[in-house]
CSV table of C-alpha atoms in Angstrom, one decimal:
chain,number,residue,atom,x,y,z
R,1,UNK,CA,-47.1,-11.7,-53.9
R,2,UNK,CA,-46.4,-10.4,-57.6
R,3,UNK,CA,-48.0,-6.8,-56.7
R,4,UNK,CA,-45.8,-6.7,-54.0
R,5,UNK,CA,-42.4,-8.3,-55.7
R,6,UNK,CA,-42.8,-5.7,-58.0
R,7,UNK,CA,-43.4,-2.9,-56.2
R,8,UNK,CA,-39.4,-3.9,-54.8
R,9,UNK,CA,-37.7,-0.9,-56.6
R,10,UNK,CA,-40.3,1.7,-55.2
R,11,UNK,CA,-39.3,0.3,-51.7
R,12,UNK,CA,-35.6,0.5,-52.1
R,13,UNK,CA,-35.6,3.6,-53.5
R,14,UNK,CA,-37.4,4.9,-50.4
R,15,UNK,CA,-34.7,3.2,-48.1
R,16,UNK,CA,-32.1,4.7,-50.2
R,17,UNK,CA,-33.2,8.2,-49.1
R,18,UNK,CA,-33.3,7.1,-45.0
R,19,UNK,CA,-31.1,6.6,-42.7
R,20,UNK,CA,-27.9,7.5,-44.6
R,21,UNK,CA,-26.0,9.6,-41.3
R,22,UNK,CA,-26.8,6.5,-39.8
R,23,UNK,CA,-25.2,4.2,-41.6
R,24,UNK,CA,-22.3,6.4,-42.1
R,25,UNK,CA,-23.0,6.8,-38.2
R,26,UNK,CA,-22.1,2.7,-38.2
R,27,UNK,CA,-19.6,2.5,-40.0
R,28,UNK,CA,-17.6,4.5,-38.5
R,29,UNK,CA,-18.4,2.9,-35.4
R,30,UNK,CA,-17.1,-0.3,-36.9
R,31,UNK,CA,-13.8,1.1,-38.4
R,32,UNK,CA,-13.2,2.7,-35.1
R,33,UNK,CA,-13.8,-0.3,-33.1
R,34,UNK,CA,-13.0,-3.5,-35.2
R,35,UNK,CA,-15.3,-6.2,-34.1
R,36,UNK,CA,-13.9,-9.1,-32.3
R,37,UNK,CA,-16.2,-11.6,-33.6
R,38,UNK,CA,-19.0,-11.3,-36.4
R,39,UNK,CA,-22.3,-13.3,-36.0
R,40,UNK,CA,-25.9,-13.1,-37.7
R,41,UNK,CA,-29.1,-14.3,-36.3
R,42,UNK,CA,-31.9,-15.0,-38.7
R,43,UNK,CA,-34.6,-17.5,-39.6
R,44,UNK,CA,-36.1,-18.1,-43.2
R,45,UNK,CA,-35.4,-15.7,-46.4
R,46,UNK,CA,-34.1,-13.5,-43.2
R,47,UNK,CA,-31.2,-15.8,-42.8
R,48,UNK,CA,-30.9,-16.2,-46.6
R,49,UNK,CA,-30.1,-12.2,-46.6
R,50,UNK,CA,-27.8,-12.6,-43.7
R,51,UNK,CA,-25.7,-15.2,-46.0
R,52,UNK,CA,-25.3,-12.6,-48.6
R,53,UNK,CA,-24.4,-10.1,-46.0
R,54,UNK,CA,-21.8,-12.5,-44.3
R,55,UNK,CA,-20.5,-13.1,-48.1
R,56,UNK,CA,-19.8,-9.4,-48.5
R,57,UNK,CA,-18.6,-8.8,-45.1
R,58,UNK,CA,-15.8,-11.2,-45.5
R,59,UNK,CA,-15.3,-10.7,-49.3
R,60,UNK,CA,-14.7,-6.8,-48.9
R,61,UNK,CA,-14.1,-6.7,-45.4
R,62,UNK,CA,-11.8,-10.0,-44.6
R,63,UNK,CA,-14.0,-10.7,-41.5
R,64,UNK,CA,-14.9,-13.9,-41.1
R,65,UNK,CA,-18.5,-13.9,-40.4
R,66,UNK,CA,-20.2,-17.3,-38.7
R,67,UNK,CA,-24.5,-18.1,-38.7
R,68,UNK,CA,-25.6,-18.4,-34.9
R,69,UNK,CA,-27.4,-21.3,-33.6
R,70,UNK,CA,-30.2,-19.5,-31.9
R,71,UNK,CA,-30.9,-22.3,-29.5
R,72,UNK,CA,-27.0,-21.8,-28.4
R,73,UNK,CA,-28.8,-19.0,-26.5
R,74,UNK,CA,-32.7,-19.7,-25.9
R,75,UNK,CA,-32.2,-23.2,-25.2
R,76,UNK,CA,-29.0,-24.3,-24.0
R,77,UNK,CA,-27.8,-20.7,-22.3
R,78,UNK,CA,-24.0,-21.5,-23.5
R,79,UNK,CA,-21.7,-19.0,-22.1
R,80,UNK,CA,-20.9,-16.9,-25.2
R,81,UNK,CA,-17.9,-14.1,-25.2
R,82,UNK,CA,-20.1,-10.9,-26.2
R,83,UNK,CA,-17.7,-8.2,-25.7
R,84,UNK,CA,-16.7,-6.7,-28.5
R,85,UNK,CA,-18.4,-8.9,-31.0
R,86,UNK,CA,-20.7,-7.5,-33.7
R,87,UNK,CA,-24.5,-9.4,-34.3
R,88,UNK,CA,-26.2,-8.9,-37.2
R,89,UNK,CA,-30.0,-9.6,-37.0
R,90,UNK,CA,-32.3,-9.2,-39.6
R,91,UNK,CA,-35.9,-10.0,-39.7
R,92,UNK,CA,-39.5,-8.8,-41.4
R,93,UNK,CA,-41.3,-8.9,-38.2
R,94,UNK,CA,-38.4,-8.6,-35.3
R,95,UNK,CA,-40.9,-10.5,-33.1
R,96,UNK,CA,-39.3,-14.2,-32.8
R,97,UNK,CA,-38.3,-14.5,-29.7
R,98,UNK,CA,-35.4,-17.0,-30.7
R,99,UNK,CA,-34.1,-13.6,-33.0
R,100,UNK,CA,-34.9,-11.0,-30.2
R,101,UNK,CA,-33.4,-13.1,-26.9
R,102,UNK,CA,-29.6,-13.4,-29.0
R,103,UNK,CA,-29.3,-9.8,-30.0
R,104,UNK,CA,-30.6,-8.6,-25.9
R,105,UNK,CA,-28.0,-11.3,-24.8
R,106,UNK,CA,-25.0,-9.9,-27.1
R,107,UNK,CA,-26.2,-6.1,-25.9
R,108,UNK,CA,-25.7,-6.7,-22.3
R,109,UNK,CA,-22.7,-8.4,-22.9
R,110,UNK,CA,-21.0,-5.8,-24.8
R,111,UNK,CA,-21.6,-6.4,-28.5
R,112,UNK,CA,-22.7,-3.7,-31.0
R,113,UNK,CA,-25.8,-5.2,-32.2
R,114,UNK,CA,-27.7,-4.1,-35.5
R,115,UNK,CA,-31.4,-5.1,-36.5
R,116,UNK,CA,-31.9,-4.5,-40.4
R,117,UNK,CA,-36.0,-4.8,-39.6
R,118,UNK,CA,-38.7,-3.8,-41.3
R,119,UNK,CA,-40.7,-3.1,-38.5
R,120,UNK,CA,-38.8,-0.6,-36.0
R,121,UNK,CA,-40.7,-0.9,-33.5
R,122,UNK,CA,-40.9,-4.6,-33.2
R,123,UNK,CA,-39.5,-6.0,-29.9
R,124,UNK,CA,-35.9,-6.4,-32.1
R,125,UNK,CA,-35.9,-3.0,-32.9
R,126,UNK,CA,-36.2,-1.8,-29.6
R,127,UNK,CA,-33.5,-4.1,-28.0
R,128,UNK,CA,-30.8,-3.7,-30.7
R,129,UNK,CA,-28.2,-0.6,-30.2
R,130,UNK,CA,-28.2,0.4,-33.8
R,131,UNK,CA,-32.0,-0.4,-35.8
R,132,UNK,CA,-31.9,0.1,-39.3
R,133,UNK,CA,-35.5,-0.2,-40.9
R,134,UNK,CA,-36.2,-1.4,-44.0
R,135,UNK,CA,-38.6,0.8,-45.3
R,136,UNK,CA,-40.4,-1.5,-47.5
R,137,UNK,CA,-44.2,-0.9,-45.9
R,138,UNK,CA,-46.7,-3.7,-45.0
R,139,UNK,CA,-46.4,-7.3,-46.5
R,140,UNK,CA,-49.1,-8.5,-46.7
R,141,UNK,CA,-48.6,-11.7,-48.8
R,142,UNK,CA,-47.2,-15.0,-46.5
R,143,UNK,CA,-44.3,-15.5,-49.2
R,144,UNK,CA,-41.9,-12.4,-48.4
R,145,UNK,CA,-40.4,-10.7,-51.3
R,146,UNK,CA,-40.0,-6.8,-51.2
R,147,UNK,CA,-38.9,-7.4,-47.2
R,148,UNK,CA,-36.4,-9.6,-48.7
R,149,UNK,CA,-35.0,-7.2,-51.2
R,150,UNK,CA,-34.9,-4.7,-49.1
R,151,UNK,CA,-32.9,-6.5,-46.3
R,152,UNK,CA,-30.5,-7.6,-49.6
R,153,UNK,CA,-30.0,-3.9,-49.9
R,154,UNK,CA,-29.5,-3.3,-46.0
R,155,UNK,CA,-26.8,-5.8,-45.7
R,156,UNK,CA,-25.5,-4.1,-48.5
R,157,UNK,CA,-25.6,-0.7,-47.2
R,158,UNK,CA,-24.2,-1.8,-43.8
R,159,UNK,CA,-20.9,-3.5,-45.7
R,160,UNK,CA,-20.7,-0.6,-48.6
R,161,UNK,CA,-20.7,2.2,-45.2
R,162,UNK,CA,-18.3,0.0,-43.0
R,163,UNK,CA,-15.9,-0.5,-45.7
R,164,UNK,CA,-16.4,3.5,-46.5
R,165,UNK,CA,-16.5,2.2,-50.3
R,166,UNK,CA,-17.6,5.1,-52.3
R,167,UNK,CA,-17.7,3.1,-55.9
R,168,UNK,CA,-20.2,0.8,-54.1
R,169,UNK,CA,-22.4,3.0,-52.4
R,170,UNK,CA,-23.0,5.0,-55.9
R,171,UNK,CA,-23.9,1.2,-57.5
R,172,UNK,CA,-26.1,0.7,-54.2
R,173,UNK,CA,-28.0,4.1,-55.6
R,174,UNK,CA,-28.6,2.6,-59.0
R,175,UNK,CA,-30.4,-0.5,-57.9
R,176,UNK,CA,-34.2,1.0,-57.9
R,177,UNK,CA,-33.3,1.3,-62.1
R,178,UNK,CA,-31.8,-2.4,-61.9
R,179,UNK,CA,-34.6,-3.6,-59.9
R,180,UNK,CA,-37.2,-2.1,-62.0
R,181,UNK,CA,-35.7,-4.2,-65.2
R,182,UNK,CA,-35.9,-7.2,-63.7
R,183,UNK,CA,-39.6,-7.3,-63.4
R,184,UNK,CA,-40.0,-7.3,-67.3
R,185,UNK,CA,-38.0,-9.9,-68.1
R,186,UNK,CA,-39.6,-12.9,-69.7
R,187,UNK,CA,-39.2,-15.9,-67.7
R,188,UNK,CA,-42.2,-18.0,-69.0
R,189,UNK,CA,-40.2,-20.4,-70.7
R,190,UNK,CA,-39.3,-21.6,-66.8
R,191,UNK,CA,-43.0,-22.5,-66.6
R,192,UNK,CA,-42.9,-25.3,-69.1
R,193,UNK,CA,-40.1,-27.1,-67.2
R,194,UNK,CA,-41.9,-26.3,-63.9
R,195,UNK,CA,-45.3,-26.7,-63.8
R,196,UNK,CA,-45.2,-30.0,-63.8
R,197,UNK,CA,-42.6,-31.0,-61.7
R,198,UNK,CA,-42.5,-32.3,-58.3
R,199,UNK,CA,-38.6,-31.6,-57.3
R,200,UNK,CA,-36.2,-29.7,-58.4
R,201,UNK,CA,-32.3,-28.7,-57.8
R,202,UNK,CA,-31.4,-24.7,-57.4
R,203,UNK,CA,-27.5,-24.2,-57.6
R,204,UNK,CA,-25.4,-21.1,-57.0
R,205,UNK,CA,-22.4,-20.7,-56.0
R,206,UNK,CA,-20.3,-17.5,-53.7
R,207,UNK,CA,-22.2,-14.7,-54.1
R,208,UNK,CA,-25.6,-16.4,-55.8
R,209,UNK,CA,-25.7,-19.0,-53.5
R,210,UNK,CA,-28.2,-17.0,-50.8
R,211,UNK,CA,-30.4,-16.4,-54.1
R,212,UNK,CA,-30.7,-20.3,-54.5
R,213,UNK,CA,-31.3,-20.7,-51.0
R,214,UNK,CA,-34.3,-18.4,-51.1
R,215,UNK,CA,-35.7,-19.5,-54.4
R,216,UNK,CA,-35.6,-22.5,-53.4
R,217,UNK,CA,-37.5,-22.0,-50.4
R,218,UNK,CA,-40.0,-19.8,-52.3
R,219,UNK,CA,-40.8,-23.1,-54.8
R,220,UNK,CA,-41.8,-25.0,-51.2
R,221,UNK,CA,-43.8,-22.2,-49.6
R,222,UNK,CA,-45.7,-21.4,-53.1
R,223,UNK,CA,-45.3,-24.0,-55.2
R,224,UNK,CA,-45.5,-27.0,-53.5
R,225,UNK,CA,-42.3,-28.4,-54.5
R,226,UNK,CA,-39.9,-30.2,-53.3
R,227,UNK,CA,-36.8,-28.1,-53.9
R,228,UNK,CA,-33.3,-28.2,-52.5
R,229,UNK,CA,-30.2,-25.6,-52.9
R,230,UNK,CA,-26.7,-26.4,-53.8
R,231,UNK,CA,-23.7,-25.1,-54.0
R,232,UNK,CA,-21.9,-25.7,-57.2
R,233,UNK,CA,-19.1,-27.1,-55.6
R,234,UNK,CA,-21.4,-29.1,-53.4
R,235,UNK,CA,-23.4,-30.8,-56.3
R,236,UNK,CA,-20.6,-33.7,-57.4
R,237,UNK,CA,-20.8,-35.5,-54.1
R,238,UNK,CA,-23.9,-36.6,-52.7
R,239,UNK,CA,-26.5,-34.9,-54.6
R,240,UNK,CA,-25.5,-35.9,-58.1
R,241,UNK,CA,-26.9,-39.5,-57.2
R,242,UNK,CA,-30.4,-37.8,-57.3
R,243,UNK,CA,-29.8,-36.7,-61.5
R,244,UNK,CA,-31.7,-38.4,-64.1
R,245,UNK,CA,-33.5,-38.4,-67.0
R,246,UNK,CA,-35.3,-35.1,-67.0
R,247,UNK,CA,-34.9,-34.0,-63.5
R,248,UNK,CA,-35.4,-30.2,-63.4
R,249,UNK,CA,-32.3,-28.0,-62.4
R,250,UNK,CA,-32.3,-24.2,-62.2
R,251,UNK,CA,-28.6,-22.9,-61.9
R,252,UNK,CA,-28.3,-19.0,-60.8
R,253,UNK,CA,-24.6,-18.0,-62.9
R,254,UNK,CA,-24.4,-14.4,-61.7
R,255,UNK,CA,-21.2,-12.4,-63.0
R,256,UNK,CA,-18.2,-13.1,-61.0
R,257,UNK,CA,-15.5,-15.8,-60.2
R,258,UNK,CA,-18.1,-18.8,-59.8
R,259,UNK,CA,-19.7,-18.2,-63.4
R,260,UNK,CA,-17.4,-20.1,-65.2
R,261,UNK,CA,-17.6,-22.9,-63.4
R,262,UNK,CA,-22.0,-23.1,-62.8
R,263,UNK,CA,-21.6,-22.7,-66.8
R,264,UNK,CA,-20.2,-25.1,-66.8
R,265,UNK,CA,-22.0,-27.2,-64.7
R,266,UNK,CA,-24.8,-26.6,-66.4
R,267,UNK,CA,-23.2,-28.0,-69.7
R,268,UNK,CA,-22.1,-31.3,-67.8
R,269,UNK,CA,-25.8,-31.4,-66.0
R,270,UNK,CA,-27.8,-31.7,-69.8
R,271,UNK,CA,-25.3,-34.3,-70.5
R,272,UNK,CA,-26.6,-36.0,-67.8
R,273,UNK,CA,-29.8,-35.9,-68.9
R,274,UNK,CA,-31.2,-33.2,-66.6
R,275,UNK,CA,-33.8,-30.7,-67.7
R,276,UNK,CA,-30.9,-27.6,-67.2
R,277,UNK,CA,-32.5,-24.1,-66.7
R,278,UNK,CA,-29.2,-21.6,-66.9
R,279,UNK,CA,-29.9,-18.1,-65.8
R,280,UNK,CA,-27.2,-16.0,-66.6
R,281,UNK,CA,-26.4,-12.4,-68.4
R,282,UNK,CA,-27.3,-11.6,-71.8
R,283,UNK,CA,-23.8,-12.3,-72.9
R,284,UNK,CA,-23.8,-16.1,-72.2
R,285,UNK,CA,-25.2,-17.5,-75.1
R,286,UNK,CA,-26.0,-21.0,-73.2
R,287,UNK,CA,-28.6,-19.4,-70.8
R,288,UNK,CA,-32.5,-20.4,-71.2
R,289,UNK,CA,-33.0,-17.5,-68.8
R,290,UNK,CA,-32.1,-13.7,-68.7
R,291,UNK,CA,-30.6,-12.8,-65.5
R,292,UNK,CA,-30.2,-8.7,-64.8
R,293,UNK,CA,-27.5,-7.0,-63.9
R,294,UNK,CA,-26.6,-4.1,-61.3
R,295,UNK,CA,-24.2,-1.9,-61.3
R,296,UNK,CA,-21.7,-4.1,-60.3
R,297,UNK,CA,-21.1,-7.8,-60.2
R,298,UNK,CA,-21.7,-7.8,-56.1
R,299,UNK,CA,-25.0,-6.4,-56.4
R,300,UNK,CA,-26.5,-9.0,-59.0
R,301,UNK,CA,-28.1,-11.2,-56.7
R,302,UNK,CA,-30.4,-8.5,-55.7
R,303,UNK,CA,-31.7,-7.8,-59.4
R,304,UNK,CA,-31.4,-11.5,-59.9
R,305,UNK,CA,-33.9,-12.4,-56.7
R,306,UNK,CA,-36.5,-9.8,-58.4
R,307,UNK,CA,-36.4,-11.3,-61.9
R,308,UNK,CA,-37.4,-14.5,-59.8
R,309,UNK,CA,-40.1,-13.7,-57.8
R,310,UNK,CA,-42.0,-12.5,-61.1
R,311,UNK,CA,-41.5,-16.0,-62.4
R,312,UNK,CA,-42.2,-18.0,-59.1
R,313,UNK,CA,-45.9,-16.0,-58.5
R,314,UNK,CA,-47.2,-17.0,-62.2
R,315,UNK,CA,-45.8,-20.4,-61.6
R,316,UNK,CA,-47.4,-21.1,-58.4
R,317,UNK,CA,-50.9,-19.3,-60.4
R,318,UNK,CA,-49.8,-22.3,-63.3
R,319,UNK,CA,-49.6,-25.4,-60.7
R,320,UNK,CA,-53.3,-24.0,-59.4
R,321,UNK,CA,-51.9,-23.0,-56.1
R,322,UNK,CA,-52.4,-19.0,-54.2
R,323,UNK,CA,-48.9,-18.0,-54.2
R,324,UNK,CA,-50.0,-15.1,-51.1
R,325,UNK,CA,-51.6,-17.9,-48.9
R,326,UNK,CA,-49.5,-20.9,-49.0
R,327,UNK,CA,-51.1,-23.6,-46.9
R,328,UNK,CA,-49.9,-24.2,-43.5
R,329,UNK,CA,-47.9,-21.1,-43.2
R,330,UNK,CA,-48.6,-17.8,-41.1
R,331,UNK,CA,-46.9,-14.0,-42.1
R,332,UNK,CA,-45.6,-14.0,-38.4
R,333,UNK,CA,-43.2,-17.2,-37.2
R,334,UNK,CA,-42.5,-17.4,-33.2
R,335,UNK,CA,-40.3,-19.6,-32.6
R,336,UNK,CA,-37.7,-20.7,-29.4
C-alpha cells in the first residue's frame, strides 16, 4: 500500500500524457449536446471520486449531478429516462456487475456514458461509449490508493475539458510536482493520537468532504477502526452527542470557502474536549498537520488524499495490522 501510494505522481503523470484528443474529444461532445440529466455510478473509494467529480461538475459547470442507486437498475428494473442523460462510472476493476448493468442500461437508452477505469478492458470498459483509463498499472495491495488518485485526476480532467477551462487544465499538469510533495510530509505526530484509538470522526466539508469519506474508509479497511465522515455542517446535529473527553477527530480544512468555518470547528471541537487533529495549509497556524497544496484551491483534495495515505500505511504498520491484506476483504468486489 505505501509503495504503491507513493508511486501516485509517477501514475498521473503517465495519464497526463494519454488520452488528451479524447478528452477534448468529450468535451466537446458535452458542450455540443448539454446533458439532460447527470448521474454517477460507483461503489467504495470509486464512489468517493465520483463525489469529488459531481462537486466540480456542479461548482464549474452548474449541473446538478445526483449518486445512482445501483439496485434502481439491477434489482428493481425502475423505468429510468436515459435519453440524453450523461453517466459517469468509475471503477478500479470495471467488473461489478451492479457498475457495468447501469452504464449498458443508460447506453441503449440513449445516454453518453463514460467509464474513468483503470482497467480498459474490463467488462465496463467495453460497454461504456467513451472509456477513459486510468493509467495507474496493477494494484496490487487490497486498500486502493494510486487507482484512487488517479480517478481524482480523471474526474478532473473530464470537468476541466467539458468546461474548456484552460487555467485548470495547466494546474491539472502541475499535480505529478504537487503529488510528489505530499509523500514527504511528516504526519507522525497523527500516530500518537491514533494508534490507540478505537473510533474516530473525519470531517470535511464542499470540496474535502470526498477526502473524508475515503480516509475514513481507509482507517476501517487498514486500521481496524471504527471511523465515520462528516460534513462540517453535518457535525452539530446528531453526531456531536458522540464528543467527549479525548475522542479523536481529524478535520481536512483544504483552501476554499468551507476553511473558515472547519477552522473553526476545530477550535470549538478542543473546547469540547476532543483530541482535534487540524490539517490544513502551512499558513494556518492552528493545524497539527501539514496539508499540500496544488495549483489551485479545486485541486487540493488530490494532494491532500496523498499526504494521507503515507500516514494511514505506517499507522495501520503502528496498530500491528498488514495495511495490503486487510482481513475479510478481496482486491475485486462483485456485487448486485
Amino acid at each position: 500500500m505505501l509503495k504503491e501510494a507513493c508511486s501516485s505522481a509517477e501514475f498521473v503523470a503517465q495519464q497526463l500524457t494519454q488520452d488528451k484528443e479524447r478528452y477534448v474529444a468529450l468535451g466537446q461532445h458535452l458542450r455540443d449536446h448539454p446533458p439532460s440529466s447527470v448521474l454517477t455510478v460507483a461503489r467504495g473509494s470509486s464512489d468517493h471520486a465520483a463525489n469529488y467529480a459531481a462537486y466540480l461538475i456542479m461548482a464549474r459547470l452548474g449541473r446538478i449531478v445526483a449518486s445512482l442507486p445501483m439496485s434502481l437498475v439491477t434489482l428493481n428494473k425502475a423505468p429510468l429516462h436515459a435519453k440524453d442523460a450523461l453517466a459517469i462510472a468509475i471503477s478500479q476493476s470495471g467488473q461489478s456487475p451492479d457498475v457495468v448493468e447501469p452504464i449498458r442500461y443508460f447506453r441503449e437508452g440513449g445516454a453518453t456514458t463514460v467509464a474513468l477505469v483503470n482497467d480498459a478492458a474490463s467488462p465496463l470498459g467495453q460497454i461504456a461509449e467513451w472509456t477513459m483509463p486510468l493509467h495507474a498499472g496493477p494494484e496490487l495491495s487490497v486498500a486502493a490508493t494510486k487507482s484512487f488518485i488517479t480517478s481524482l485526476v480523471a474526474g478532473a480532467r473530464l470537468a476541466a475539458n467539458w468546461q474548456n477551462d484552460a487555467e485548470f487544465l495547466n494546474a491539472i499538469e502541475q499535480l505529478p510536482e504537487a503529488l510528489d510533495a505530499a509523500t514527504q510530509l511528516d504526519w507522525s505526530n497523527a500516530l500518537e493520537v491514533l494508534a490507540p484509538a478505537s473510533r474516530i470522526m473525519v470531517v470535511g466539508r464542499g470540496i474535502s468532504f470526498p477526502v473524508a469519506l475515503e480516509s475514513a474508509l481507509k482507517f476501517k479497511e487498514t486500521s481496524a477502526i471504527q471511523a465515520e465522515a462528516f460534513s462540517g455542517a453535518e457535525i452539530k446535529h446528531g453526531p456531536m452527542a458522540l464528543i467527549d473527553d479525548g475522542y479523536p477527530l481529524l478535520i481536512f480544512a483544504t483552501r476554499g470557502a468551507t476553511q473558515a468555518g472547519l477552522i473553526s470547528l476545530a477550535a470549538e471541537m478542543r473546547g469540547r474536549g476532543a483530541n482535534v487533529l487540524l490539517a490544513a495549509p502551512s499558513d494556518v497556524a492552528e493545524r497539527n498537520l501539514t496539508l499540500p497544496t496544488a495549483a489551485t484551491p479545486d485541486l487540493d483534495p488530490i494532494a491532500a488524499i496523498q499526504a494521507f495515505y503515507v500516514m494511514a500505511a505506517n499507522l495501520s504498520i503502528a496498530r500491528g495490522l498488514n495495511p495490503d491484506t486487510p482481513r475479510h476483504l478481496n482486491k475485486v468486489t462483485k456485487t448486485h
